[in-house]
Every structure is written in structure tokens, then in C-alpha cells.
CSV table of C-alpha atoms in Angstrom, one decimal:
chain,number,residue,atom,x,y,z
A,276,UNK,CA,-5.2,-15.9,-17.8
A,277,UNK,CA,-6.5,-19.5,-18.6
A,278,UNK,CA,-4.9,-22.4,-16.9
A,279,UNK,CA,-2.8,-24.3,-18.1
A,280,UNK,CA,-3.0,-27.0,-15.8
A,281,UNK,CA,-6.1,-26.8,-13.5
A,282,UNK,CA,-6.3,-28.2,-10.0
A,283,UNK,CA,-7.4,-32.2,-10.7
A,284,UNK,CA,-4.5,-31.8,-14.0
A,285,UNK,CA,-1.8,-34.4,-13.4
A,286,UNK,CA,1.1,-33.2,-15.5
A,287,UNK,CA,3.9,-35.8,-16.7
A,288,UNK,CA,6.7,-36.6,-13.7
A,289,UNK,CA,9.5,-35.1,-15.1
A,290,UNK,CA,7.2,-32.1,-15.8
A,291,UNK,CA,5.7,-31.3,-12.4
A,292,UNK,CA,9.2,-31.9,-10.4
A,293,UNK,CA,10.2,-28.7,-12.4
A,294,UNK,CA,6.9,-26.6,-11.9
A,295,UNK,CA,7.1,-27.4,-8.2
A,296,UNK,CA,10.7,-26.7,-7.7
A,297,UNK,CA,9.6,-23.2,-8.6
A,298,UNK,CA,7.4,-23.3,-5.2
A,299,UNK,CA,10.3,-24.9,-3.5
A,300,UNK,CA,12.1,-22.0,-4.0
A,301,UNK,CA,9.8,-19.5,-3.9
A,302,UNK,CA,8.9,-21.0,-0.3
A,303,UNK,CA,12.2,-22.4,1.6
A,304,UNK,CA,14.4,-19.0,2.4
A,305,UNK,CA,10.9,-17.9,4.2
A,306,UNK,CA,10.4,-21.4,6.1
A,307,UNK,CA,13.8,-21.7,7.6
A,308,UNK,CA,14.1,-17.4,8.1
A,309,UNK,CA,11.0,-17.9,11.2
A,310,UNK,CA,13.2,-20.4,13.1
A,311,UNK,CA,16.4,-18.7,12.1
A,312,UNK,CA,14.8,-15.2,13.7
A,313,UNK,CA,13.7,-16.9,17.0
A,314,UNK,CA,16.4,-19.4,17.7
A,315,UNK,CA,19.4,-16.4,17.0
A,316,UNK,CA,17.4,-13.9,18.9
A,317,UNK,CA,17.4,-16.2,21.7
A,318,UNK,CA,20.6,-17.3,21.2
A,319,UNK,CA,20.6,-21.0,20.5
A,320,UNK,CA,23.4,-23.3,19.9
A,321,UNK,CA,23.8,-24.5,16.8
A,322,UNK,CA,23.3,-28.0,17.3
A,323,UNK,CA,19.7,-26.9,18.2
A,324,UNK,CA,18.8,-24.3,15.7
A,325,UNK,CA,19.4,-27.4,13.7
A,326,UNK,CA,16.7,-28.8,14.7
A,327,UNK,CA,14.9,-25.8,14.8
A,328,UNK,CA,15.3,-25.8,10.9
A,329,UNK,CA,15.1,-29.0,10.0
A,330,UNK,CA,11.9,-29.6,11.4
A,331,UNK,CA,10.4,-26.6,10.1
A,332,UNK,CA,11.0,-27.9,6.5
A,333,UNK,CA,10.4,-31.7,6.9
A,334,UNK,CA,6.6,-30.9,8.9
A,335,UNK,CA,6.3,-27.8,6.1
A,336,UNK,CA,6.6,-30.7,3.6
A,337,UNK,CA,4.3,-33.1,5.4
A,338,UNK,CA,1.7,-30.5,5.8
A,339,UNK,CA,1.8,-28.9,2.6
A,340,UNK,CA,1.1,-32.4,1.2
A,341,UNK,CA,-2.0,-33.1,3.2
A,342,UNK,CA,-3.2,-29.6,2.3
A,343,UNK,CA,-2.9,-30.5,-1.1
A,344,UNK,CA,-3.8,-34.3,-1.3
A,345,UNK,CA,-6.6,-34.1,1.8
A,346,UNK,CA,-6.7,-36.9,4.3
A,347,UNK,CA,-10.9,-36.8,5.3
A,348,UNK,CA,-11.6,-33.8,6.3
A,349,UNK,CA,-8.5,-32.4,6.6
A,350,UNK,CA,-6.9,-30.3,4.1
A,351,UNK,CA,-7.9,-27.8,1.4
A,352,UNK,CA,-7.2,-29.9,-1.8
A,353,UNK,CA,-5.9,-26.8,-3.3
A,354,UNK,CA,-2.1,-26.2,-4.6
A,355,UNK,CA,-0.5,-24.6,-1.4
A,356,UNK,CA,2.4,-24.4,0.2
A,357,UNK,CA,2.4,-24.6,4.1
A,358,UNK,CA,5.2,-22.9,5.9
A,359,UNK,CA,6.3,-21.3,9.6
A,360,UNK,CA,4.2,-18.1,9.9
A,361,UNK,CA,6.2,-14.5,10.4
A,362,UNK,CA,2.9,-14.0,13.0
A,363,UNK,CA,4.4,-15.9,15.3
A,364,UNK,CA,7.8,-14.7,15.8
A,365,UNK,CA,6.7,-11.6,18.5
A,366,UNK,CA,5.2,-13.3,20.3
A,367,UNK,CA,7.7,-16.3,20.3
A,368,UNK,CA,10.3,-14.5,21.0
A,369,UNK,CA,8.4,-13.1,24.3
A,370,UNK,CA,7.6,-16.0,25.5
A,371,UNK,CA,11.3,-17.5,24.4
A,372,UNK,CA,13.1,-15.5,27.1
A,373,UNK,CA,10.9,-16.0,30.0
A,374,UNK,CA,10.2,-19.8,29.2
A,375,UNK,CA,12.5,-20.9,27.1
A,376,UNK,CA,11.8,-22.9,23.4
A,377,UNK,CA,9.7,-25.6,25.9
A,378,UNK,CA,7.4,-22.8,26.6
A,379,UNK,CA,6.6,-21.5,23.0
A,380,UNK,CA,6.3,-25.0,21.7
A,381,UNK,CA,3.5,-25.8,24.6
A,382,UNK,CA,2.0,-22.8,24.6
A,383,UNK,CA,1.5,-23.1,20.3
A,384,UNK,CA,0.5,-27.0,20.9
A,385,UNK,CA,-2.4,-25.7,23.4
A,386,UNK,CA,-3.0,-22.4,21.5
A,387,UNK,CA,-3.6,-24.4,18.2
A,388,UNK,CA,-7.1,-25.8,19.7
A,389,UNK,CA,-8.1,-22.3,18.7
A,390,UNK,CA,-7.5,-22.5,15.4
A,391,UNK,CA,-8.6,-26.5,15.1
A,392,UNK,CA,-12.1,-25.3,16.9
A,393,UNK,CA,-12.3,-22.1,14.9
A,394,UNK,CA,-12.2,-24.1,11.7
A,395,UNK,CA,-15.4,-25.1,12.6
A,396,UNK,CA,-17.0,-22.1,11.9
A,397,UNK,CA,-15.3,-21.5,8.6
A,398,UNK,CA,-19.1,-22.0,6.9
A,399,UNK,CA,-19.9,-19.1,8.5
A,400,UNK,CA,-16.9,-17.0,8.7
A,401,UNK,CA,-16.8,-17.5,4.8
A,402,UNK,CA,-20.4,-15.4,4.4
A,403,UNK,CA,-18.7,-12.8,5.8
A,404,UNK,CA,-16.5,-12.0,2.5
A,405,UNK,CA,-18.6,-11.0,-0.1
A,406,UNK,CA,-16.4,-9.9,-3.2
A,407,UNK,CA,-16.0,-6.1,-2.0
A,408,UNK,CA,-14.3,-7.3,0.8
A,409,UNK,CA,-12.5,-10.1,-1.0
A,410,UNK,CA,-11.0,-8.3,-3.5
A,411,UNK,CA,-9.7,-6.0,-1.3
A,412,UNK,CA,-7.7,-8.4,1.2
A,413,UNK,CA,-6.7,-10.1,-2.0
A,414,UNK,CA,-5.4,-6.7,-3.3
A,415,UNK,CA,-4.0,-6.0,-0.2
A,416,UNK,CA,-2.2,-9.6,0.5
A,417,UNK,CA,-0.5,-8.4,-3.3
A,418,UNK,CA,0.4,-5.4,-2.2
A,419,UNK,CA,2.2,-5.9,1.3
A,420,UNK,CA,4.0,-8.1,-0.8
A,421,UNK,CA,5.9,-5.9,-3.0
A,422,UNK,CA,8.2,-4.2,-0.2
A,423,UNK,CA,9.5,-8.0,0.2
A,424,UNK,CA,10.6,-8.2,-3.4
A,425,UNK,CA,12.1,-5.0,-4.0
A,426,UNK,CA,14.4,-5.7,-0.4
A,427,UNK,CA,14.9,-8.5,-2.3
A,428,UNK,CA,16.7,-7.3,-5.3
A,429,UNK,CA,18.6,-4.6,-3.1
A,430,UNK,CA,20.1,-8.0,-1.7
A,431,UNK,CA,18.4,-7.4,2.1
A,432,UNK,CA,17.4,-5.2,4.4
A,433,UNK,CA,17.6,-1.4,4.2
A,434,UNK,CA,20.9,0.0,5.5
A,435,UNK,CA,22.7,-3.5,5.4
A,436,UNK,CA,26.1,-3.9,3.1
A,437,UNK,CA,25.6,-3.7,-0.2
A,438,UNK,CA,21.6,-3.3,-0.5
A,439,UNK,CA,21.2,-1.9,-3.9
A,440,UNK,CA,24.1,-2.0,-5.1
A,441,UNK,CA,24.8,-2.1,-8.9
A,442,UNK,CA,25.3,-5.9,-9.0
A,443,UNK,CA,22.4,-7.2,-6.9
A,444,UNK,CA,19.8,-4.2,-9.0
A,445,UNK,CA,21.7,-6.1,-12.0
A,446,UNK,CA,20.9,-9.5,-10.8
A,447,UNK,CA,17.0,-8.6,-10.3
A,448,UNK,CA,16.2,-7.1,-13.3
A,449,UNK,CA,17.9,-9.9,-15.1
A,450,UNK,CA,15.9,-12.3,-13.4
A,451,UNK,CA,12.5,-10.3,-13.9
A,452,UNK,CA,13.2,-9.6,-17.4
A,453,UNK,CA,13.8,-13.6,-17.9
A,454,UNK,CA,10.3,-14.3,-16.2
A,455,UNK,CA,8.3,-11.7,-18.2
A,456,UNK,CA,9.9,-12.6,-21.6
A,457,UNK,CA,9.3,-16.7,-20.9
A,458,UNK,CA,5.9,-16.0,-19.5
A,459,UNK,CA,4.4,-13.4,-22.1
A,460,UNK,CA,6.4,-15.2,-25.3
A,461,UNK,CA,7.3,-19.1,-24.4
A,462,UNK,CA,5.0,-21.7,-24.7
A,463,UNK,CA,4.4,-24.8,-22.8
A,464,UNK,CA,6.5,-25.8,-20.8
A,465,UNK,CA,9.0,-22.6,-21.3
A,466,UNK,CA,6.1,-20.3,-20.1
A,467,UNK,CA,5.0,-23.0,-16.9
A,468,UNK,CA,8.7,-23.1,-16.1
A,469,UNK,CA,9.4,-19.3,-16.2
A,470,UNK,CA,10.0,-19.0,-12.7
A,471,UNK,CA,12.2,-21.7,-12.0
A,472,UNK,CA,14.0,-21.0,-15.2
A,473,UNK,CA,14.6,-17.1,-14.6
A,474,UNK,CA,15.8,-18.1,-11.0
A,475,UNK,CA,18.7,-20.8,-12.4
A,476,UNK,CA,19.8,-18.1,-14.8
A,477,UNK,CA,20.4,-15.8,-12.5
A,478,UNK,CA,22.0,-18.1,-9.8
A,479,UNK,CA,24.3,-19.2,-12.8
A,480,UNK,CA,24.9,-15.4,-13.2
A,481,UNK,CA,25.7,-15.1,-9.9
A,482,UNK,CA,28.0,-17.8,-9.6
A,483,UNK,CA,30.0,-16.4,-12.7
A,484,UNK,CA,30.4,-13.1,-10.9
A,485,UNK,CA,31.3,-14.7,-8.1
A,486,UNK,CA,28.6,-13.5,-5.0
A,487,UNK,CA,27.7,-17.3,-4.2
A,488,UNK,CA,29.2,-18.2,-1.2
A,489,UNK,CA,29.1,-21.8,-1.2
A,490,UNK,CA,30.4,-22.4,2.4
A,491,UNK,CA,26.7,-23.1,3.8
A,492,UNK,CA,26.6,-26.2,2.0
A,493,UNK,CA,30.2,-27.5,2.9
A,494,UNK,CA,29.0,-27.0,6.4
A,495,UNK,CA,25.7,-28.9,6.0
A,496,UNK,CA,24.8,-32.5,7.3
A,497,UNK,CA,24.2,-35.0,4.8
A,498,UNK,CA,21.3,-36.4,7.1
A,499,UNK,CA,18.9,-35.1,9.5
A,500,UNK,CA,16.4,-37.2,11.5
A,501,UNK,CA,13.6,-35.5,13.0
A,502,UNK,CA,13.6,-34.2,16.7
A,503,UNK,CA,10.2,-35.4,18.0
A,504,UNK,CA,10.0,-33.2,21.9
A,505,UNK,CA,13.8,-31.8,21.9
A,506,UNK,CA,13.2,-29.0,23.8
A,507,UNK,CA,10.2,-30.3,26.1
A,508,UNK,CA,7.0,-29.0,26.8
A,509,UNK,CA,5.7,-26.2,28.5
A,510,UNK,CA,2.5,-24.1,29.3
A,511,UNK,CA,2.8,-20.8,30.5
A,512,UNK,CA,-0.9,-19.1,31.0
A,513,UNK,CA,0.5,-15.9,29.2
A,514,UNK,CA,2.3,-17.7,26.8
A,515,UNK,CA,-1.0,-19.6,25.4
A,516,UNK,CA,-2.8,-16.7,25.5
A,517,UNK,CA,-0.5,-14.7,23.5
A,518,UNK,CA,-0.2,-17.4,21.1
A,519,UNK,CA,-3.8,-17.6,21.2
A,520,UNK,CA,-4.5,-14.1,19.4
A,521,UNK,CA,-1.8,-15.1,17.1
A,522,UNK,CA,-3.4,-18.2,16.1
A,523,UNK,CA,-6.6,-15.9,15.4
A,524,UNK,CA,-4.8,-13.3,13.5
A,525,UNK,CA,-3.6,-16.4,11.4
A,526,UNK,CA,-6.8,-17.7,10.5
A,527,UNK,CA,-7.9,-14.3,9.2
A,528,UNK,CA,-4.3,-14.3,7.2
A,529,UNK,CA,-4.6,-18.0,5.6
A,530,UNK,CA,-8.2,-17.3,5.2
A,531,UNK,CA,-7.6,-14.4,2.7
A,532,UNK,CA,-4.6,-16.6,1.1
A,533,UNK,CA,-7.1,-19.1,0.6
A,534,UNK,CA,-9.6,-16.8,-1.3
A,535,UNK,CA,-6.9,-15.7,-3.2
A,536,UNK,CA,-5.6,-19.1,-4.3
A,537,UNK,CA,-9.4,-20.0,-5.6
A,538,UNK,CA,-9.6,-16.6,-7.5
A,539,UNK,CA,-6.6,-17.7,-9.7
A,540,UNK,CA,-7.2,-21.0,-9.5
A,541,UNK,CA,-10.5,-20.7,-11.1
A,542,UNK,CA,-12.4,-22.8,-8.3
A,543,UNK,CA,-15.2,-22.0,-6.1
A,544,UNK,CA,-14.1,-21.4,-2.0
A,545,UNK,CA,-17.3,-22.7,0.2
A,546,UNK,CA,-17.0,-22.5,3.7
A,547,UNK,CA,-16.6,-26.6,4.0
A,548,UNK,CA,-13.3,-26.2,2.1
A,549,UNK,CA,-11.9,-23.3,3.9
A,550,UNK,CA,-12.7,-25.0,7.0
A,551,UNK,CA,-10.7,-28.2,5.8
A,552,UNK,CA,-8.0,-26.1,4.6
A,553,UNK,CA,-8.2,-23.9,8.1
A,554,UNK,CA,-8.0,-27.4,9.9
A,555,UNK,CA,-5.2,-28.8,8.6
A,556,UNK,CA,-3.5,-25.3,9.4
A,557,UNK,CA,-4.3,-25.7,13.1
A,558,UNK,CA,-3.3,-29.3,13.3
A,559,UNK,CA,0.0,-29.0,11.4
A,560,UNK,CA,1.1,-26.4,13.7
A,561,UNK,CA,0.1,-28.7,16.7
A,562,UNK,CA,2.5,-31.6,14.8
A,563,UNK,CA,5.5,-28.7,14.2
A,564,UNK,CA,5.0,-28.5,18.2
A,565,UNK,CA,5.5,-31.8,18.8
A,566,UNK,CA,8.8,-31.8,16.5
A,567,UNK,CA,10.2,-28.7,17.6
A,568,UNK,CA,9.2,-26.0,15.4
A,569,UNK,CA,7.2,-22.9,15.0
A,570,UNK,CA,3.5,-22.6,14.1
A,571,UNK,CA,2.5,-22.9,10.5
A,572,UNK,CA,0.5,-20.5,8.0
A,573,UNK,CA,-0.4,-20.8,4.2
A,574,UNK,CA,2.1,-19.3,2.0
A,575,UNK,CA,0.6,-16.0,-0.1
A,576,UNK,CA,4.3,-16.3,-2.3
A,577,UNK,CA,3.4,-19.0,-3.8
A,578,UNK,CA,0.2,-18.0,-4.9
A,579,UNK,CA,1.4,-15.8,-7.2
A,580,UNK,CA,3.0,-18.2,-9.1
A,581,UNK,CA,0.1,-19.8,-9.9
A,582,UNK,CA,-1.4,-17.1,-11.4
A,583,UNK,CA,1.6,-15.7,-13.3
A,584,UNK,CA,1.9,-19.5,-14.6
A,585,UNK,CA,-1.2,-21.1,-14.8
A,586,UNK,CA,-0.2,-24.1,-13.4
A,587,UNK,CA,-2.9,-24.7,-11.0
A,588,UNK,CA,-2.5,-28.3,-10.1
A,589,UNK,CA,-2.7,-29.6,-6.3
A,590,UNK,CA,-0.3,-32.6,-7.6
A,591,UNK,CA,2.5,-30.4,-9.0
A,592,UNK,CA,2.6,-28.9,-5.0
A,593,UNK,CA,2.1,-31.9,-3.2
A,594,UNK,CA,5.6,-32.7,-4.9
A,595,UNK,CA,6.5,-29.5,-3.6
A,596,UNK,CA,5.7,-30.8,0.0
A,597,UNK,CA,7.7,-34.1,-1.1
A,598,UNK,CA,10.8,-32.0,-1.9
A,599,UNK,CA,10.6,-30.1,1.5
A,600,UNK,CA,10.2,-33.5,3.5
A,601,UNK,CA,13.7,-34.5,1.5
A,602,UNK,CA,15.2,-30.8,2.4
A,603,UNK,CA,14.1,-31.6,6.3
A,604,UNK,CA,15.7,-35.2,6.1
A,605,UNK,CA,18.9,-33.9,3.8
A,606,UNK,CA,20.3,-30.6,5.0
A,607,UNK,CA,22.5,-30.2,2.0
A,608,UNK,CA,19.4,-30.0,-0.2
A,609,UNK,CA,18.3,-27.4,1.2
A,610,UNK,CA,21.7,-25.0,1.6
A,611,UNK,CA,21.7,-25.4,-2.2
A,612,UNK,CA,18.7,-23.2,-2.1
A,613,UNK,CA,19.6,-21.1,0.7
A,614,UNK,CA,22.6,-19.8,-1.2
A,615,UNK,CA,20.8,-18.4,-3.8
A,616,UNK,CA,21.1,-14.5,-3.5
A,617,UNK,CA,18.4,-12.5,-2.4
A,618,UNK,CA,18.3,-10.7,-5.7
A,619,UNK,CA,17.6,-13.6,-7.8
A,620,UNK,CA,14.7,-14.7,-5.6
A,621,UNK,CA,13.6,-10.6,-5.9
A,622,UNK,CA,13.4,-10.3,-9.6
A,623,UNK,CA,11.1,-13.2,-9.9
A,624,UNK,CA,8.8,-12.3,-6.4
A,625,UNK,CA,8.0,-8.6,-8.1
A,626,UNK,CA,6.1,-10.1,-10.3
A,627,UNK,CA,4.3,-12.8,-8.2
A,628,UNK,CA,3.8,-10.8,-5.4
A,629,UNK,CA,2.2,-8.4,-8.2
A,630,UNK,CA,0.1,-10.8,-10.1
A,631,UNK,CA,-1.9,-11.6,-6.4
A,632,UNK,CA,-2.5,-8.1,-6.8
A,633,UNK,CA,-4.1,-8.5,-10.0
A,634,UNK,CA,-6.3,-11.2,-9.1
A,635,UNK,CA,-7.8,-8.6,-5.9
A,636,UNK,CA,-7.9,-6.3,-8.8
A,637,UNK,CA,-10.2,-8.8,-10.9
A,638,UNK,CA,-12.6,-9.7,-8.0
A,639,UNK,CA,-13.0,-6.1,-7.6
A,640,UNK,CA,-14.0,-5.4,-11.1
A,641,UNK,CA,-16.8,-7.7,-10.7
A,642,UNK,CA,-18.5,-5.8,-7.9
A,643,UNK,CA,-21.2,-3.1,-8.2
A,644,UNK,CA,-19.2,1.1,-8.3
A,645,UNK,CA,-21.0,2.2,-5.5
A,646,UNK,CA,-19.8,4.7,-2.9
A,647,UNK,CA,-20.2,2.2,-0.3
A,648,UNK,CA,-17.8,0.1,-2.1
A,649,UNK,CA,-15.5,2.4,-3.0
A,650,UNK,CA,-15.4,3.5,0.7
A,651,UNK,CA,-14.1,-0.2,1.7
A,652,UNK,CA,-12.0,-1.0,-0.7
A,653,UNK,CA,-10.3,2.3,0.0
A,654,UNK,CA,-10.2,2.2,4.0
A,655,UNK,CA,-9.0,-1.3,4.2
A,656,UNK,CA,-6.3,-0.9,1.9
A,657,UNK,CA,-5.5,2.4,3.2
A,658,UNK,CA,-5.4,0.6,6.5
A,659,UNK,CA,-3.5,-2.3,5.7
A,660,UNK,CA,-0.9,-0.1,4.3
A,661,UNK,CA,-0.2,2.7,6.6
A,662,UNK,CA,1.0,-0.7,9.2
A,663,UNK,CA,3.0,-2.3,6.7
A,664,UNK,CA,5.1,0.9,5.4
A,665,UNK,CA,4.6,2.1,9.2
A,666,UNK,CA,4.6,0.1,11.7
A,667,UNK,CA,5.8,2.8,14.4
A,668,UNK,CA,2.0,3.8,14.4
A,669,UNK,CA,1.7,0.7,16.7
A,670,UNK,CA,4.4,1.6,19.2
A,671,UNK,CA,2.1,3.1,21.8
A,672,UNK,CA,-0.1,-0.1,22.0
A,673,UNK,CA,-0.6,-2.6,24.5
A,674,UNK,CA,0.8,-5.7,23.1
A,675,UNK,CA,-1.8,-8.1,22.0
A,676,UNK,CA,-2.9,-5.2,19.8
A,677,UNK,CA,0.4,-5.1,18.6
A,678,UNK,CA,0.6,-8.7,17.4
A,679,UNK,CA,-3.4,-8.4,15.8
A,680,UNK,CA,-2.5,-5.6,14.1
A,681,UNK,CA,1.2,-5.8,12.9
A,682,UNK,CA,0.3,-7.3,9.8
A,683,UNK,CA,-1.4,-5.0,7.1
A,684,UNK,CA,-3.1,-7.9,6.0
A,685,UNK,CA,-5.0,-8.4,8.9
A,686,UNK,CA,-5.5,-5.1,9.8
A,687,UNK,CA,-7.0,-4.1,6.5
A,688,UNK,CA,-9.1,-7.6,6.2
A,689,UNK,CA,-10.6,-6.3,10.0
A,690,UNK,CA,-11.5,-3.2,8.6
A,691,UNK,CA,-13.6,-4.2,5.6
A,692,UNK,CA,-15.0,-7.0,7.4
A,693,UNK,CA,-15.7,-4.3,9.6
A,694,UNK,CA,-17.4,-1.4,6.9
A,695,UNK,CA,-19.2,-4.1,4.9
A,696,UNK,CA,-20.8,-5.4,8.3
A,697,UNK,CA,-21.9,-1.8,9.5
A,698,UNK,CA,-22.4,0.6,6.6
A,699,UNK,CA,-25.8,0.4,5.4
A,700,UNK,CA,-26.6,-1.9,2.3
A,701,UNK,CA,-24.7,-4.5,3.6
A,702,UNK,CA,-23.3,-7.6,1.3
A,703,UNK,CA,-22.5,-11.3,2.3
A,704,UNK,CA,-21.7,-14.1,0.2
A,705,UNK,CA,-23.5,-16.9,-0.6
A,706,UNK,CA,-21.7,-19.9,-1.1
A,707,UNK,CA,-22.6,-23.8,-1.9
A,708,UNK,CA,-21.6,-25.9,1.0
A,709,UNK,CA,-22.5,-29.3,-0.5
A,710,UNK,CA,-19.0,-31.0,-1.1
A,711,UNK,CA,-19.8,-34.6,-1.0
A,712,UNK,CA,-18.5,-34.6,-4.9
A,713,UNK,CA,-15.1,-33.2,-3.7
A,714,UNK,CA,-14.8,-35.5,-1.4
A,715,UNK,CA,-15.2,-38.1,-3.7
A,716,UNK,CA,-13.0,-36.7,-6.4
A,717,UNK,CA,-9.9,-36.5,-3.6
């Protein structure tokens, strides 16, 4: 679809608060779900799950900002949102009850070096993904997706109260509908907003039926200052090496959201970008360890509402990052958020989750129909897939295979990385590494 707004587009104020709430929340329930996960797991107080939280949205913000804006060579200068990574949370939570929160917030801050250094080779890394292999981690970011949304409009998890029930399949649907009909008929601003639009109408919805339980944001603090060190430091030898791989499997994760986010953003990904954008991913995550959070990831959500929008503008997410530094400082901000059923967030992530897939679809319309090709495209997914709808396959494995290949993502990028590199007739991609005119536009 053409752009509406593309990357160096500065929209009107009032105009790009509303098409970066839509990231907001698209992003938030997933930010505050990682420290949620680790801190109830290990049972945490409340008073520190807190900061847990609050830290993870406040350093999201900050981070998502540089991302966008770019401070020298740090950060991607692309409209993404930064968040805590779901990659993390295994190994976290291992390391969590033999060495407490100190120990997985030293053994991230060490770990992180591997990710900082590894940007370095991002040029290099980046030849590796011709479009064959492109379009298929692209297609396959899309399509681990979609399990995520439809839980979503079943209102959770399968087997938990009320997942899809009548009111919450209701709910969805509503939402969807409201998103397609805004997106394929409205214009301007109604079609940029659709999102953010769809999502109020169905939280107004749900209020009028009655499923919003407002008690979260009674409960919430008005303020929040950040926590710099509140659980101490610690460096256990197998804890940094476990958060090591993880840091690794990241960088193939945020490297495949980052091609993704160029495809529909209509700009070209050389390696010096992705290793800015892969830089400001390591050192973020060494600043949510100093403040008393989880590691950090690109968001692959919040891609898709680029390209089901067209609102491609690195400004309109910066202010994204601005309203997640103001959710971290002011707790009640972000309960309002929180509270918004599952269902309503579901009906309008089927179709971003599904319009990523589109783009990996477009990339791989582009390359040659060749039998080498086809094999690739159809392994990785294949791949990808069968540890996303089955993770059980990994049950048997020693444990740092576990956490490199629980996500399908990774998994299925490994694999046509792999095939492209070793059938015969090889591709790599040839990119333009010369960014001094970026650098001077940022």
C-alpha cells in the first residue's frame, strides 16, 4: 500500500499522539506481561514487581525513542517500538530461583556485551539474507503471530474461564470488522487512526456490557520514580552464559523484525543501519539492568500496524516511547491500558499480525521460482512452525537448545540461513553501506 506518512514525515501534534497511541497499545499488555511472568513465578512482593513493571515501561520508552530519533551511532532511525523480550523469560526464570532477581539482572548486564559486540558485525550478518531467506522470516514472524491474536479474542489462554466465549468472540469481530471497514473505506486520518479507533470502540463496548474491571487502576500509584540497582547485582557463570545464547537468539529475532519494518516501510536495510538498530538493542537492555528490568527486543506487533496503516513515520513512535516514559513515571496511565480486554486488543492484532505476513509474502514474490527457492521458503517455514504449534518436540533437549530454538522465528530464520548457505546456487544480498547522508538527515 503507499504510505501515507513515510519515515522523515512529521505529521501535525495532535495527529501523531493519536497514531502512536495505536503503538502504545498495541505494545504495553506485552511489556509489562515479561516482568509480570518472572516476578509471579518467582514469587515477588508486590512492592517489588512494582518496580519490576515500572521500569520495564519507563526504559521501553527511553529506548524506543533512541531507536527512533538515533543518538550517533546508536539506534535504527526507524519507527519501532522496543520492549522486554518473551526470549528471556526461561532462562530468567532459571537463573531467578538459584540467584535471585540480582543474578538475572548481572548476568543480562554482562551477557548484553554479546549483543553490543555482535552489532558490529551486522554489515556482514546482513549479506547473509538475500530476499529468499527474507521473505521467509518475514512470512514466518507474520505467521507465529496469529496464534497470539486469535487467544486474544478467546479472552486468554486455552482452557482458562471463559476463552471463547460468545461475548469475548463478539468483542473481536467487532473490533476487526471496525479496523477493516476504517482501513479499506476511511480516509485520512479515519484510515491512519483505524487501529486506535476500532480498539476505543470496543473498550466502550466492553465497558457497556460490563467485562471492564476497573479495580487495577483504583489500585495504581499516581507516581512511580525509577528503581536504579533495587535488587543488586550479580554474576553467576551459568547465568551469563545462559543469557548469553539468549542474547544471540535475540539478535537473529530483532534482526528479522528489522527487515520487516524496512519492507513496509519502503526503505532500504544496509548492514550499518541494522547494526545501529542491533546496538541500541544491546545497550538498552544493559540500561533495563541497571534499573531493574528484563532484557529488551524490537517489537514485531507493532510492525504490522505500519503496514496496515501506512503511517510510517519514526516521529509518530518516538511519541510512542514518550507515552511509555509517562506510563513508567505514572502507573495509573498505564492500568488504563492494562484493562482493556484481551478481545479488543485480538480483533485488531489478526489483522496486524497478518499484514507482516503480507509483506514476507511480497518480498517473496520478487524472488526467482526456482526449486531451490521453493525448497527454503518451505523448510524454514515448515520449521518455524512445527515449534510454535508444538513445542513438546523440544522436550527431550538439553536446555540451551531449548531456549535457541523455542521460538519458531528463530528456528525457521536458522534453517534458511542454513539452506540458502549450503544448497548449491547460493544467494547473498548486496547492500549499500554508505550512510553518511542518514546520518546527516537524523
Amino acid at each position: 500500500m503507499e504510505l501515507l506518512y513515510k519515515v522523515e514525515d512529521k505529521p501535525p501534534v495532535a495527529t501523531s499522539i493519536l497514531l502512536a497511541a495505536q503503538h502504545l497499545l498495541a505494545a504495553l499488555g506485552a511489556i509489562i506481561a515479561v516482568p509480570l511472568v518472572v516476578g509471579g513465578v518467582l514469587g515477588l512482593s508486590t512492592s517489588d514487581m512494582v518496580v519490576l513493571v515500572n521500569a520495564a515501561m519507563l526504559i521501553s520508552g527511553v529506548v524506543t525513542i533512541i531507536q527512533c530519533r538515533g543518538a550517533g551511532p546508536v539506534g535504527i532511525r526507524l519507527p519501532c517500538v522496543m520492549g522486554t523480550s518473551f526470549t528471556f523469560v526461561g532462562v530468567s526464570i532459571a537463573i531467578g530461583f538459584e540467584h535471585g532477581v540480582a543474578g538475572i539482572l548481572g548476568s543480562a548486564l554482562v551477557a548484553s556485551l554479546v549483543m553490543i559486540i555482535g552489532s558490529f558485525f551486522m554489515p556482514v550478518i546482513r549479506k547473509l539474507f538475500p530476499p529468499v531467506v527474507t521473505g521467509t522470516v518475514v512470512t514466518l514472524i507474520g505467521l507465529t503471530l496469529i496464534p497470539v491474536a486469535v487467544d486474544w479474542i478467546a479472552g486468554g489462554q486455552v482452557g482458562q474461564e471463559g476463552y471463547a466465549s460468545i461475548s469475548n468472540l463478539m468483542i473481536g469481530f467487532f473490533v476487526l470488522f471496525t479496523v477493516i471497514v476504517l482501513s479499506q473505506f476511511g480516509r485520512g486520518i479515519f484510515a491512519a487512526s483505524a487501529v486506535v479507533i476500532g480498539i476505543v470502540l470496543g473498550f466502550i463496548a466492553c465497558i457497556m456490557l460490563g467485562l471492564v474491571d476497573f479495580a487495577p487502576v483504583k489500585e495504581a500509584e499516581l507516581v512511580a520514580l525509577p528503581s536504579p540497582l533495587h535488587f543488586g547485582l550479580a554474576f553467576p557463570i551459568s547465568g551469563i552464559i545462559g543469557m548469553s545464547i539468549a542474547y544471540l537468539v535475540t539478535i537473529i529475532e530483532s534482526t528479522g523484525d528489522f527487515l520487516a519494518l524496512s519492507d513496509v516501510t519502503k526503505t532500504k536495510l544496509t548492514g550499518k543501519k541494522l547494526s545501529r538498530g542491533i546496538l541500541c538493542d544491546g545497550l538498552g537492555s544493559a540500561l533495563a539492568s541497571v534499573f531493574s528490568t528484563t532484557p529488551f527486543s524490537s517489537f514485531s506487533q507493532n510492525v504490522g500496524i505500519v503496514g496496515m496503516t501506512g503511517v510510517a513515520s519514526r516521529y509518530v513512535v518516538a511519541i510512542t516511547g514518550l507515552m511509555l516514559v509517562l506510563a513508567g513515571l505514572f502507573p495509573v496511565l498505564a492500568a488504563l491500558i492494562v484493562i482493556i480486554p484481551l478481545s479488543v486488543l485480538g480483533g485488531a492484532g489478526l489483522v496486524m499480525f497478518a499484514m507482516i505476513i503480507t509483506a514476507g509474502v511480497n518480498i517473496l514474490s520478487k524472488t526467482a521460482h526456482s526449486k531451490r527457492n521453493g525448497i527454503i521458503v518451505a523448510v524454514g517455514i515448515g520449521a518455524g512452525m512445527a515449534v510454535t504449534v508444538r513445542p513438546e518436540l523440544l522436550a527431550n533437549l538439553p536446555e540451551f537448545m531449548k531456549v535457541i530454538f523455542a521460538s519458531g522465528i528463530t528456528t525457521g530464520s536458522l534453517v534458511a540461513l542454513g539452506l540458502n548457505l549450503f544448497l548449491p546456487g547460493r544467494e547473498v544480498e548486496v547492500t549499500e553501506d554508505d550512510d553518511a547522508t542518514e546520518l546527516a538527515q537524523a
